[in-house]
Short mmCIF file of C-alpha atoms in Angstrom, two decimals:
data_model
loop_
_atom_site.label_atom_id
_atom_site.label_comp_id
_atom_site.label_asym_id
_atom_site.label_seq_id
_atom_site.Cartn_x
_atom_site.Cartn_y
_atom_site.Cartn_z
CA MET A 1 21.58 7.76 -16.68
CA SER A 2 20.53 4.72 -14.67
CA THR A 3 17.69 2.54 -15.95
CA MET A 4 15.33 0.17 -14.16
CA ILE A 5 14.67 -1.95 -17.24
CA LYS A 6 16.39 -1.80 -20.60
CA THR A 7 16.11 -4.02 -23.65
CA GLU A 8 18.21 -3.99 -26.78
CA ASN A 9 17.14 -5.64 -30.06
CA VAL A 10 14.94 -8.23 -28.35
CA CYS A 11 13.52 -10.80 -30.76
CA LYS A 12 11.11 -13.61 -29.97
CA ASN A 13 9.86 -16.29 -32.34
CA PHE A 14 7.17 -18.89 -31.86
CA GLY A 15 8.19 -21.44 -34.47
CA GLU A 16 8.28 -19.61 -37.79
CA VAL A 17 6.29 -16.64 -36.45
CA LYS A 18 8.36 -13.59 -35.48
CA VAL A 19 6.45 -12.05 -32.57
CA LEU A 20 9.06 -9.50 -31.44
CA LYS A 21 11.45 -7.84 -33.88
CA ASN A 22 14.38 -5.91 -32.40
CA VAL A 23 12.49 -4.26 -29.55
CA SER A 24 14.68 -1.71 -27.72
CA LEU A 25 13.35 0.29 -24.78
CA SER A 26 14.73 2.01 -21.66
CA VAL A 27 12.68 2.72 -18.55
CA ALA A 28 14.03 5.17 -15.97
CA PRO A 29 13.44 5.00 -12.20
CA LYS A 30 9.88 6.12 -11.30
CA GLU A 31 8.91 6.30 -14.99
CA VAL A 32 5.48 5.04 -16.08
CA VAL A 33 5.50 3.57 -19.58
CA CYS A 34 2.22 2.57 -21.22
CA ILE A 35 2.40 0.20 -24.19
CA ILE A 36 -0.54 0.42 -26.57
CA GLY A 37 -1.28 -1.23 -29.89
CA PRO A 38 -3.52 -3.71 -31.68
CA SER A 39 -4.00 -7.31 -30.58
CA GLY A 40 -1.16 -9.50 -31.81
CA ALA A 41 1.37 -6.64 -31.77
CA GLY A 42 3.64 -8.49 -29.28
CA LYS A 43 2.88 -6.32 -26.24
CA SER A 44 2.14 -9.11 -23.76
CA THR A 45 4.95 -11.28 -25.12
CA TYR A 46 7.37 -8.42 -24.50
CA LEU A 47 6.33 -8.20 -20.83
CA ARG A 48 6.62 -11.98 -20.47
CA CYS A 49 10.17 -11.81 -21.83
CA LEU A 50 11.06 -9.15 -19.24
CA ASN A 51 9.87 -11.47 -16.49
CA HIS A 52 11.51 -14.63 -17.91
CA LEU A 53 8.14 -16.22 -18.57
CA GLU A 54 9.30 -16.45 -22.19
CA HIS A 55 12.87 -16.91 -23.41
CA VAL A 56 14.07 -14.48 -26.04
CA ASN A 57 15.73 -15.71 -29.23
CA HIS A 58 17.96 -12.70 -29.57
CA GLY A 59 18.87 -9.53 -27.69
CA LYS A 60 19.78 -8.23 -24.25
CA ILE A 61 17.77 -7.40 -21.13
CA TRP A 62 19.04 -5.35 -18.20
CA ILE A 63 17.29 -5.02 -14.82
CA GLU A 64 18.60 -2.17 -12.67
CA ASP A 65 21.60 -1.76 -15.00
CA LYS A 66 22.54 -5.44 -14.55
CA LEU A 67 22.65 -7.52 -17.72
CA VAL A 68 20.50 -10.58 -16.99
CA VAL A 69 19.75 -11.92 -20.50
CA GLN A 70 21.90 -12.05 -23.62
CA TYR A 71 21.04 -14.24 -26.61
CA ASP A 72 22.57 -14.13 -30.06
CA ASP A 73 20.42 -15.88 -32.69
CA GLY A 74 19.18 -18.47 -30.21
CA ILE A 75 22.52 -19.01 -28.48
CA ARG A 76 22.82 -17.92 -24.86
CA LYS A 77 25.84 -15.66 -24.46
CA MET A 78 25.89 -15.26 -20.69
CA HIS A 79 25.23 -17.60 -17.79
CA LEU A 80 23.88 -16.15 -14.57
CA SER A 81 23.54 -18.51 -11.65
CA SER A 82 19.91 -19.27 -10.81
CA LYS A 83 20.46 -17.42 -7.52
CA GLU A 84 21.60 -14.24 -9.34
CA ARG A 85 18.80 -14.46 -11.89
CA ASN A 86 16.14 -15.04 -9.24
CA ALA A 87 17.46 -12.10 -7.20
CA SER A 88 16.96 -9.81 -10.22
CA LEU A 89 13.51 -11.24 -10.99
CA LEU A 90 12.35 -10.65 -7.43
CA GLU A 91 12.68 -6.92 -8.15
CA VAL A 92 9.99 -7.25 -10.85
CA GLY A 93 6.34 -7.73 -9.89
CA MET A 94 3.70 -8.68 -12.43
CA VAL A 95 -0.08 -8.43 -12.60
CA PHE A 96 -1.85 -10.42 -15.30
CA GLN A 97 -5.18 -10.16 -17.16
CA ARG A 98 -6.44 -13.12 -15.15
CA PHE A 99 -6.06 -12.75 -11.43
CA ASN A 100 -4.46 -16.18 -10.73
CA LEU A 101 -5.36 -16.10 -7.04
CA PHE A 102 -5.20 -19.35 -5.06
CA PRO A 103 -8.88 -20.29 -4.69
CA HIS A 104 -8.34 -22.32 -1.49
CA LYS A 105 -6.63 -19.45 0.34
CA THR A 106 -8.18 -16.32 1.84
CA VAL A 107 -7.34 -12.85 0.59
CA LEU A 108 -4.81 -12.37 3.41
CA GLU A 109 -3.22 -15.79 2.82
CA ASN A 110 -2.88 -15.05 -0.91
CA VAL A 111 -0.98 -11.85 -0.17
CA MET A 112 1.23 -13.39 2.54
CA LEU A 113 2.24 -16.59 0.77
CA ALA A 114 5.13 -15.49 -1.46
CA PRO A 115 6.93 -13.18 1.02
CA VAL A 116 6.94 -15.98 3.61
CA GLU A 117 7.79 -18.85 1.25
CA VAL A 118 10.07 -17.11 -1.26
CA ARG A 119 11.58 -14.17 0.59
CA LYS A 120 11.61 -16.12 3.89
CA ARG A 121 10.27 -13.14 5.81
CA PRO A 122 8.90 -13.63 9.36
CA GLN A 123 5.17 -14.38 9.43
CA ALA A 124 4.27 -11.55 11.81
CA GLU A 125 6.15 -8.95 9.76
CA VAL A 126 4.56 -10.17 6.52
CA LYS A 127 1.08 -10.14 8.04
CA GLU A 128 1.47 -6.53 9.17
CA LYS A 129 2.62 -5.48 5.70
CA ALA A 130 -0.12 -7.51 3.98
CA LEU A 131 -2.81 -5.86 6.11
CA ALA A 132 -1.40 -2.42 5.23
CA LEU A 133 -1.35 -3.28 1.51
CA LEU A 134 -4.92 -4.59 1.54
CA SER A 135 -5.98 -1.40 3.26
CA ARG A 136 -4.12 0.57 0.58
CA VAL A 137 -6.08 -1.17 -2.20
CA GLY A 138 -9.36 -0.71 -0.32
CA LEU A 139 -9.88 -4.30 0.81
CA ALA A 140 -9.19 -4.18 4.56
CA ASP A 141 -12.66 -5.63 5.18
CA LYS A 142 -12.08 -8.66 2.92
CA ILE A 143 -9.03 -10.30 4.53
CA ASP A 144 -10.81 -13.54 5.51
CA VAL A 145 -12.82 -13.87 2.28
CA TYR A 146 -12.03 -16.44 -0.41
CA PRO A 147 -11.50 -15.27 -4.04
CA ASN A 148 -14.75 -16.78 -5.36
CA LYS A 149 -16.70 -14.39 -3.11
CA LEU A 150 -15.04 -11.32 -4.65
CA SER A 151 -15.87 -9.33 -7.77
CA GLY A 152 -13.35 -9.31 -10.61
CA GLY A 153 -12.22 -5.82 -9.65
CA GLN A 154 -11.66 -6.89 -6.05
CA GLN A 155 -9.72 -9.97 -7.17
CA GLN A 156 -7.48 -7.83 -9.37
CA ARG A 157 -6.81 -5.46 -6.46
CA VAL A 158 -5.82 -8.47 -4.35
CA ALA A 159 -3.48 -9.53 -7.16
CA ILE A 160 -1.88 -6.06 -7.11
CA ALA A 161 -1.46 -6.22 -3.32
CA ARG A 162 0.05 -9.70 -3.68
CA ALA A 163 2.61 -8.45 -6.21
CA LEU A 164 3.47 -5.43 -4.02
CA ALA A 165 3.96 -7.69 -0.98
CA MET A 166 7.18 -8.93 -2.61
CA GLU A 167 8.47 -5.33 -2.45
CA PRO A 168 9.37 -5.10 -6.15
CA LYS A 169 11.10 -2.06 -7.58
CA ILE A 170 9.34 -2.44 -10.94
CA MET A 171 5.73 -3.40 -11.67
CA LEU A 172 4.57 -4.91 -14.95
CA PHE A 173 0.85 -4.85 -15.75
CA ASP A 174 -0.42 -6.98 -18.63
CA GLU A 175 -3.83 -5.56 -19.61
CA PRO A 176 -4.95 -5.69 -15.97
CA THR A 177 -8.48 -4.44 -16.70
CA SER A 178 -9.30 -6.36 -19.88
CA ALA A 179 -11.03 -9.24 -18.05
CA LEU A 180 -13.18 -6.89 -15.95
CA ASP A 181 -16.72 -5.68 -16.41
CA PRO A 182 -16.64 -2.00 -17.48
CA GLU A 183 -18.00 -0.71 -14.15
CA LEU A 184 -15.15 -2.42 -12.26
CA VAL A 185 -12.31 -1.01 -14.37
CA GLY A 186 -12.14 2.32 -12.50
CA GLU A 187 -11.39 0.80 -9.09
CA VAL A 188 -8.34 -1.04 -10.45
CA LEU A 189 -7.08 1.96 -12.43
CA ALA A 190 -7.42 4.12 -9.29
CA VAL A 191 -5.04 1.81 -7.42
CA MET A 192 -2.59 1.88 -10.33
CA LYS A 193 -2.74 5.69 -10.55
CA GLN A 194 -1.90 5.95 -6.87
CA LEU A 195 1.05 3.59 -7.34
CA ALA A 196 2.32 5.78 -10.17
CA PHE A 197 1.94 8.95 -8.11
CA ASP A 198 3.81 7.23 -5.25
CA GLY A 199 6.80 6.77 -7.56
CA MET A 200 6.62 3.12 -8.61
CA THR A 201 8.38 2.29 -11.88
CA MET A 202 5.70 0.76 -14.09
CA ILE A 203 5.29 -0.76 -17.55
CA VAL A 204 1.60 -1.10 -18.39
CA VAL A 205 0.17 -2.85 -21.44
CA THR A 206 -3.28 -1.32 -21.71
CA HIS A 207 -6.26 -0.52 -23.90
CA GLU A 208 -7.30 2.24 -21.49
CA MET A 209 -6.27 5.33 -23.45
CA GLY A 210 -7.54 7.70 -20.75
CA PHE A 211 -5.22 6.07 -18.23
CA ALA A 212 -2.27 6.26 -20.64
CA ARG A 213 -2.98 9.90 -21.37
CA GLU A 214 -3.27 10.86 -17.70
CA VAL A 215 -0.64 8.73 -15.97
CA ALA A 216 2.08 7.75 -18.46
CA ASP A 217 5.35 9.62 -18.78
CA THR A 218 5.99 7.76 -22.04
CA VAL A 219 3.58 6.00 -24.39
CA VAL A 220 4.91 3.28 -26.69
CA PHE A 221 2.92 2.16 -29.73
CA MET A 222 3.67 -1.38 -30.87
CA SER A 223 2.49 -2.98 -34.10
CA ASP A 224 3.64 -6.11 -35.90
CA GLY A 225 6.20 -6.95 -33.19
CA GLN A 226 7.97 -3.61 -33.32
CA ILE A 227 7.96 -0.27 -31.53
CA THR A 228 6.48 1.97 -34.22
CA GLU A 229 6.25 5.21 -32.24
CA LYS A 230 7.24 6.44 -28.79
CA GLY A 231 6.75 9.77 -27.04
CA THR A 232 4.87 11.76 -24.43
CA PRO A 233 1.11 11.10 -24.26
CA GLU A 234 0.46 14.57 -25.65
CA ASN A 235 2.69 14.07 -28.68
CA LEU A 236 1.60 10.54 -29.42
CA PHE A 237 -2.14 11.09 -29.14
CA GLN A 238 -2.31 14.56 -30.68
CA ASN A 239 0.40 14.29 -33.34
CA PRO A 240 0.74 10.67 -34.48
CA ARG A 241 3.50 10.44 -37.07
CA THR A 242 2.57 7.16 -38.76
CA ASP A 243 -0.54 6.07 -40.61
CA ARG A 244 -0.57 2.88 -38.50
CA LEU A 245 -0.92 4.82 -35.24
CA ARG A 246 -3.50 7.21 -36.75
CA GLN A 247 -5.53 4.21 -37.89
CA PHE A 248 -5.26 2.57 -34.46
CA LEU A 249 -6.35 5.68 -32.58
CA LYS A 250 -9.25 6.16 -34.94
CA SER A 251 -10.41 2.58 -34.37
CA ILE A 252 -10.18 3.02 -30.58
CA ILE A 253 -12.20 6.26 -30.62
CA SER A 254 -14.90 4.76 -32.84
CA GLN A 255 -15.51 1.81 -30.48
#
């Protein structure tokens, strides 16, 4: 069966600290995977490794069945040209906790920048697509506004539109609602739900258990740098197999 992203025995160390320990995961086309777990479990680091924002110390990463990373105890075992590697990475969009919008550019300019500069798409074509994406995330009336005039939820929706403007086949979300005021969380999750229902392949690191329960095909529980449990939302939330997951779910519910 084809996969959109696959990792095998991925390990990542920061100095003496082992942050990821043999993490193996496969994500099928159109699958939504939610990664949950306590702070410090390695969830965000795992996403950053998928997007080459961190280098792994060991293991393999495939994007669309193409092996793009292979390290064996710190030694790189394959050499992709930068052109090949960048081509694979362009298929992966990422949305961060912090919105990282360019403050000196309008909403429309933020969304248009990368497709024009990186993908070398014609300005008129990119503008048309950007306007459609901003309409899709409910911000058609904000195209000429600068980020500092937007709420956190609006900024995060711009960040999602900006990632989608690159036409990725896979979207990674790193706790996209954790920096938002509680009343703004819903508007961002609504956009993400629609993306999932439209068939986008997604890996979402989240503390929003309701979202994971409703939208995920697969929920992955990470603790101490490892995948401890994996399954359907129903199985994972209703029948946790390990004490660690039971403890985590109890702590989430009691908050």
